[in-house]
Short mmCIF file of C-alpha atoms in Angstrom, two decimals:
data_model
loop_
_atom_site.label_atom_id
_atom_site.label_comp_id
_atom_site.label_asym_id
_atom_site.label_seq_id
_atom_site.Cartn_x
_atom_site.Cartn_y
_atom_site.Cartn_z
CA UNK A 1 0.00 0.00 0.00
CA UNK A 2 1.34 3.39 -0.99
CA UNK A 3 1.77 5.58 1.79
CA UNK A 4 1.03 9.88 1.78
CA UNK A 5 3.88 11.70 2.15
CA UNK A 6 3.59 13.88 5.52
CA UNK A 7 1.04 16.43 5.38
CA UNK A 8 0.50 16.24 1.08
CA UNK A 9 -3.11 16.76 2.03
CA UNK A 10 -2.83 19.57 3.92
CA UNK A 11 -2.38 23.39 3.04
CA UNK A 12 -0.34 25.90 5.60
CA UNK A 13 -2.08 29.14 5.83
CA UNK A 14 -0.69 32.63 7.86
CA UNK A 15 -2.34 36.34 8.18
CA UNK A 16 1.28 38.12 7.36
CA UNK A 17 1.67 41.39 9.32
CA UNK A 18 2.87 44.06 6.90
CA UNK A 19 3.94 47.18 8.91
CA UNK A 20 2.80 49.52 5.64
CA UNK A 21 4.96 52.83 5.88
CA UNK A 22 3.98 56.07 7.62
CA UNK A 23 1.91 58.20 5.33
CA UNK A 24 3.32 61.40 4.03
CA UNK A 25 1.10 63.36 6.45
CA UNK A 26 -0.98 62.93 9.36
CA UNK A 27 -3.62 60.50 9.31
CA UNK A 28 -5.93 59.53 11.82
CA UNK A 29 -8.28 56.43 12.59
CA UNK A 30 -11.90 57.55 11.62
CA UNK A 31 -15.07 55.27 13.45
CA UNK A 32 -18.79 54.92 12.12
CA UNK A 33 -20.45 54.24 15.21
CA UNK A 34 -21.65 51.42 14.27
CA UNK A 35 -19.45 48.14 14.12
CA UNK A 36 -15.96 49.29 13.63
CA UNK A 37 -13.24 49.16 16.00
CA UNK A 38 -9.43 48.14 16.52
CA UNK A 39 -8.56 45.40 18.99
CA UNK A 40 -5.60 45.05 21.06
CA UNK A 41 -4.68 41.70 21.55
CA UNK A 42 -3.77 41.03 25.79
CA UNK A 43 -0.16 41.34 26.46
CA UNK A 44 2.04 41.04 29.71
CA UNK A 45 2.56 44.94 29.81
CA UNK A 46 -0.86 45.82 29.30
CA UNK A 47 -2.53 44.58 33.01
CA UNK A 48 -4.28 47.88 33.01
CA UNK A 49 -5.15 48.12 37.20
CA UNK A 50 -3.54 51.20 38.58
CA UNK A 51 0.08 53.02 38.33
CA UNK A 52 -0.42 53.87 34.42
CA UNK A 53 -1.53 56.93 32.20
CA UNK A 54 -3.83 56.75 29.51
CA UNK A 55 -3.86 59.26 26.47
CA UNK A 56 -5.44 59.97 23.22
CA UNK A 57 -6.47 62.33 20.98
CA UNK A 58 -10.38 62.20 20.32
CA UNK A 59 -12.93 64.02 18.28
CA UNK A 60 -16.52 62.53 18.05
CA UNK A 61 -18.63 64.05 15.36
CA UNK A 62 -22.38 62.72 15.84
CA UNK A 63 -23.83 61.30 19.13
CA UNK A 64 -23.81 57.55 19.42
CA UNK A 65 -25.25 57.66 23.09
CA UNK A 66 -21.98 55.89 24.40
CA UNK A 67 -18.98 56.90 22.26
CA UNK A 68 -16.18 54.32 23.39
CA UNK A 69 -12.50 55.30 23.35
CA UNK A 70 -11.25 52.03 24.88
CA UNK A 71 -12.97 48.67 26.78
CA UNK A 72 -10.21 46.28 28.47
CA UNK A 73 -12.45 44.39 30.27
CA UNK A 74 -12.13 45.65 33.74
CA UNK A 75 -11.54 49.22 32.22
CA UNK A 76 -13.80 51.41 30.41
CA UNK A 77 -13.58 54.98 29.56
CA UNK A 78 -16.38 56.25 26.67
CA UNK A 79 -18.13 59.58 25.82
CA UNK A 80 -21.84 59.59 27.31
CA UNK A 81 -24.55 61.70 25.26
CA UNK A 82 -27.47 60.83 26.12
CA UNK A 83 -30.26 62.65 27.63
CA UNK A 84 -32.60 60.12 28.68
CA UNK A 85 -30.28 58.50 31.17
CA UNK A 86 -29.44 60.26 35.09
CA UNK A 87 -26.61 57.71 35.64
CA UNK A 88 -24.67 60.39 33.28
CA UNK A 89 -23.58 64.07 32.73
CA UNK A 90 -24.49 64.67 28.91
CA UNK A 91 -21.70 65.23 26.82
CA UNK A 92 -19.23 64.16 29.75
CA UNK A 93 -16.66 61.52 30.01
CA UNK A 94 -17.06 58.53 31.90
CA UNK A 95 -14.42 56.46 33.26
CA UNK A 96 -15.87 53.28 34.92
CA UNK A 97 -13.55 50.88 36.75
CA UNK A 98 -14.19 47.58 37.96
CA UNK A 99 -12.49 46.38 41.35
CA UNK A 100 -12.67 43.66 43.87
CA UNK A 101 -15.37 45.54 45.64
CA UNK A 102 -17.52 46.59 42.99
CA UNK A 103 -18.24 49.55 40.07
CA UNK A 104 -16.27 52.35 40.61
CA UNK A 105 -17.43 55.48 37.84
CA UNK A 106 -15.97 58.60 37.62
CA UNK A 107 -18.03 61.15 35.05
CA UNK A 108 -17.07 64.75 34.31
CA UNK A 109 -19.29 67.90 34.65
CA UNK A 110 -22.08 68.49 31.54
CA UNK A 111 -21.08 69.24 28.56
CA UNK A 112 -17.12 69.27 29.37
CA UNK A 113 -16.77 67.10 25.62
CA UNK A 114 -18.15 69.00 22.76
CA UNK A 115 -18.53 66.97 19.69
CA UNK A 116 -16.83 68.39 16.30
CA UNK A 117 -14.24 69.58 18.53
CA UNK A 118 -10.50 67.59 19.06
CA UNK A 119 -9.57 66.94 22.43
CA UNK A 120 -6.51 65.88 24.59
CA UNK A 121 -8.31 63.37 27.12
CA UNK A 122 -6.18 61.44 29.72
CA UNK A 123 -6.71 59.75 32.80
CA UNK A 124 -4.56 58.30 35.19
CA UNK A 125 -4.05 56.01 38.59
CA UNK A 126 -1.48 56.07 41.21
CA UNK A 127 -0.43 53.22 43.53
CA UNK A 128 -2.09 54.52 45.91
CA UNK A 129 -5.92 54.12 43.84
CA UNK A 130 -5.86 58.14 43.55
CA UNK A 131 -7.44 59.04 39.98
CA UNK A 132 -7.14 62.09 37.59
CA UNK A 133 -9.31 63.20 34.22
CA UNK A 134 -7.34 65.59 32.37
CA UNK A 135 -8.61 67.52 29.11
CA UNK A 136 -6.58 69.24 26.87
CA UNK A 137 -4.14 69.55 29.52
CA UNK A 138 -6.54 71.12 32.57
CA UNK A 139 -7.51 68.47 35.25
CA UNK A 140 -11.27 68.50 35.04
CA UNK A 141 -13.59 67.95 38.27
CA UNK A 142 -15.80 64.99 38.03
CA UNK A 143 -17.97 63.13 40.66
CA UNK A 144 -17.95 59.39 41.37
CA UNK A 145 -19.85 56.11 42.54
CA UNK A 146 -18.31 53.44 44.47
CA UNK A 147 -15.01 53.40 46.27
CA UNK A 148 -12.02 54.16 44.47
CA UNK A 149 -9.53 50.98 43.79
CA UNK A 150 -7.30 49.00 41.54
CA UNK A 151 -9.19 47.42 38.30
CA UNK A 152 -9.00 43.64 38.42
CA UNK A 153 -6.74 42.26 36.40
CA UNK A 154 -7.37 42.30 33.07
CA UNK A 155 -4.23 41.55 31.42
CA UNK A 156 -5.61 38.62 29.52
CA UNK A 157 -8.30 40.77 28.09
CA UNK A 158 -7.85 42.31 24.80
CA UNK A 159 -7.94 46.13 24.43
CA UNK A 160 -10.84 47.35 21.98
CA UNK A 161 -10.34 50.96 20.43
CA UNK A 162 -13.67 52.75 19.29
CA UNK A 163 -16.04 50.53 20.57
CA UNK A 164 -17.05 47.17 23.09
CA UNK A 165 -16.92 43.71 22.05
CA UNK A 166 -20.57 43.68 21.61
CA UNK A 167 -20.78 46.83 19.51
CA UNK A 168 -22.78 48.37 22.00
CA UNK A 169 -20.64 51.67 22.91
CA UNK A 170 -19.45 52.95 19.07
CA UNK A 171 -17.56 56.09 18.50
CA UNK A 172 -18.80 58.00 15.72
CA UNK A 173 -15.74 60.08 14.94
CA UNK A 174 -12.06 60.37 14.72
CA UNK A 175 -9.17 58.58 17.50
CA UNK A 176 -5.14 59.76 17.20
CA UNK A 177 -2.01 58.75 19.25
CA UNK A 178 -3.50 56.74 21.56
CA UNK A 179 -0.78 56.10 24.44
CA UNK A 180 0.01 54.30 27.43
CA UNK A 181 2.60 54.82 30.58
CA UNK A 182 3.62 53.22 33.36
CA UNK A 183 3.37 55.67 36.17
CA UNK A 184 1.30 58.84 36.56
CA UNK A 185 2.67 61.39 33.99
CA UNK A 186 2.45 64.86 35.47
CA UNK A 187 -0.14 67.66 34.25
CA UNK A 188 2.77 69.38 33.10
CA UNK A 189 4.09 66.62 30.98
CA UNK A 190 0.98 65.85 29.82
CA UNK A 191 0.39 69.58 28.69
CA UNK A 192 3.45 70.05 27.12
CA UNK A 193 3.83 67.13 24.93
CA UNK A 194 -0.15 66.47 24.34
CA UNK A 195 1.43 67.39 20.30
CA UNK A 196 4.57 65.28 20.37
CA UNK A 197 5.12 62.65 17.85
CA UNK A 198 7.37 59.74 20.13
CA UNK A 199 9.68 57.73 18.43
CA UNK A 200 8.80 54.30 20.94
CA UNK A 201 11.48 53.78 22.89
CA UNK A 202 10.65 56.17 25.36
CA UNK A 203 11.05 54.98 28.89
CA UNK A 204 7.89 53.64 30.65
CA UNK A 205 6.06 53.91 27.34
CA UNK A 206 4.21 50.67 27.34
CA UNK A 207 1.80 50.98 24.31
CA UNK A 208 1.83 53.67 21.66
CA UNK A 209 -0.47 53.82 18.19
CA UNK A 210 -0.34 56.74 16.50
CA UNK A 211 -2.82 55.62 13.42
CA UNK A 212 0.11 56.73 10.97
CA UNK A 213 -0.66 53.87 8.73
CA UNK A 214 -3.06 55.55 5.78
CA UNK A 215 -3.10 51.79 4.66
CA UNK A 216 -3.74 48.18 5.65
CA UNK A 217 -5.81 46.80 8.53
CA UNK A 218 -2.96 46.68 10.79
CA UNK A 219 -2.38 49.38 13.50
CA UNK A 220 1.47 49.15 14.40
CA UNK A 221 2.51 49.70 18.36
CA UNK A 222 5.28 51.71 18.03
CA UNK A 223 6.61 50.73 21.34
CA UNK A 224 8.86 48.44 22.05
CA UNK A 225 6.38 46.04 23.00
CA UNK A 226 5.39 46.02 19.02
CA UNK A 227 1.88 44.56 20.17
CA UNK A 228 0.07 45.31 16.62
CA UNK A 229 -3.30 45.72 16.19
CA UNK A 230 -6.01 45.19 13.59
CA UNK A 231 -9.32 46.85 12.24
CA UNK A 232 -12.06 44.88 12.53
CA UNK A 233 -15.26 46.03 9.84
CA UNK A 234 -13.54 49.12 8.32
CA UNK A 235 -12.50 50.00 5.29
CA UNK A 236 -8.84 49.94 5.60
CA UNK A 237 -8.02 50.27 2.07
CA UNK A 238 -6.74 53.45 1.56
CA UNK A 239 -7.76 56.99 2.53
CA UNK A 240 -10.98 58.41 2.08
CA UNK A 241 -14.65 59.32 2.83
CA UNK A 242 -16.36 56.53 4.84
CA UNK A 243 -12.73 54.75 4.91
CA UNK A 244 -10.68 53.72 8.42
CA UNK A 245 -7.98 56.39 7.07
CA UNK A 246 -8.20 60.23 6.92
CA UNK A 247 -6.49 63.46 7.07
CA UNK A 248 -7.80 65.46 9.79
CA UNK A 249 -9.64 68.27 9.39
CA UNK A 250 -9.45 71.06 11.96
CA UNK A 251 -12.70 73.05 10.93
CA UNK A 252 -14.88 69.90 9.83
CA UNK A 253 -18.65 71.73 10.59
CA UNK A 254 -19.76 75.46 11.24
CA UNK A 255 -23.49 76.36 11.80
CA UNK A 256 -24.83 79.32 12.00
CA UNK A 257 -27.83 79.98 14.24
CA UNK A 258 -30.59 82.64 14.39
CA UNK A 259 -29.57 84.30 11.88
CA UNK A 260 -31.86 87.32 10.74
CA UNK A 261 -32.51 88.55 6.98
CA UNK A 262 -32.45 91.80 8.79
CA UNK A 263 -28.95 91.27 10.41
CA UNK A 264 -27.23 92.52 6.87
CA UNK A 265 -27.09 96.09 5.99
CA UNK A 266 -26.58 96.30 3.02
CA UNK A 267 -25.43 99.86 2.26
CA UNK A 268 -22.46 99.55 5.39
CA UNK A 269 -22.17 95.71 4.35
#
């Protein structure tokens, strides 16, 4: 009887990571609100319970009612809109925490996110459990539920960018350089390099995507943890209108409201 040669009936298939080159200018990861996102896998340095800072660069353009920014499991920080709900400030952030005694939420004053609008939004944890909500660069007050405390660990959770794993907390708008420290970075530190492009290698920098792609469904960590991510149900193909890529745009919407025929004289224009 003739015998197979090892594995002739079998085919050997791989997902090959191509780290596409940084686009000629700045780009930025664009979200529908619906179903996209970018996931994280879990990683070692990435137990996200206390004695880190958290950074990114967010603008969200429509209302979703819960516009995520990231969902590790234990960890969630999202944009609440709604108006319908008292749990939330409208148009606040909302940084919710779970520890080994319970739901701890922290959620800033009304109306402290505006939408069409970039922001600077970082949080971080001491050792010690003490938290801080900074946007663009001011520490924000915020009031809270529960009893401050470490997240349980979630370091074999994956990280989810723009959304939940059940699609239930889309961000309909734009996410840049998205970063993550060990240790609590000072306000002053935070302020004065909320603009700086890192190389990676900076000490204590444990995760760092700064969606500078413009191709590919692959968002490269340019830390040295090189813990690569990929789009899930975007349009990663390029740059464009209703596309994962874009340029940014710093005016994208004016409105102008009230406005009276009579306002306009037309003999002093």
């Amino acid at each position: 009887q003739q015998q197979k040669e090892p594995n002739s009936n079998k085919k050997l298939c791989s997902d090959s990571i191509n780290h596409v080159s940084n686009y000629t200018t700045n780009v930025m990861g664009t979200f529908d609100g619906l179903d996209d996102f970018v996931k994280i896998d879990s990683n070692p340095a990435l137990d996200l319970t206390n004695n880190y800072t958290f950074e990114a660069w967010v603008n969200q353009e429509e209302s979703t009612g819960f516009g995520g920014i990231i969902d590790k499991g234990s960890v969630q920080l999202f944009i609440h809109n709604k108006t319908n709900l008292t749990s939330y400030n409208e148009n606040s952030l909302v940084l919710s925490i779970a520890t080994a005694n319970g739901i701890y939420v922290i959620n800033t004053k009304k109306n402290s996110i505006k939408q069409n609008s970039w922001h600077h939004i970082v949080y971080r944890v001491s050792t010690t459990n003490i938290y801080k909500i900074y946007i663009d660069g001011v520490s924000v007050p915020f009031t809270t539920t529960g009893t401050a405390g470490a997240a349980t660990s979630n370091v074999t959770s994956p990280a989810y960018i723009g959304n939940n794993p059940v699609l239930t907390g889309g961000l309909k708008g734009t996410i840049d350089e998205v970063r993550i420290w060990t240790g609590v970075r000072s306000q002053a530190v935070i302020k004065a390099n909320a603009m700086t492009k890192y190389i990676g290698n900076e000490l204590k920098l444990n995760a760092y995507y700064p969606f500078s792609e413009g191709d590919n469904k692959y968002v490269h960590d340019y830390s040295i943890n090189d813990n690569t991510a990929v789009v899930t149900n975007a349009d990663t193909d390029g740059i464009g209108e209703d596309k994962l890529w874009n340029v940014p745009v710093l005016l994208q919407k004016i409105e102008f409201v009230n406005q009276l025929s009579s306002s306009y004289d037309a003999t002093t224009k």
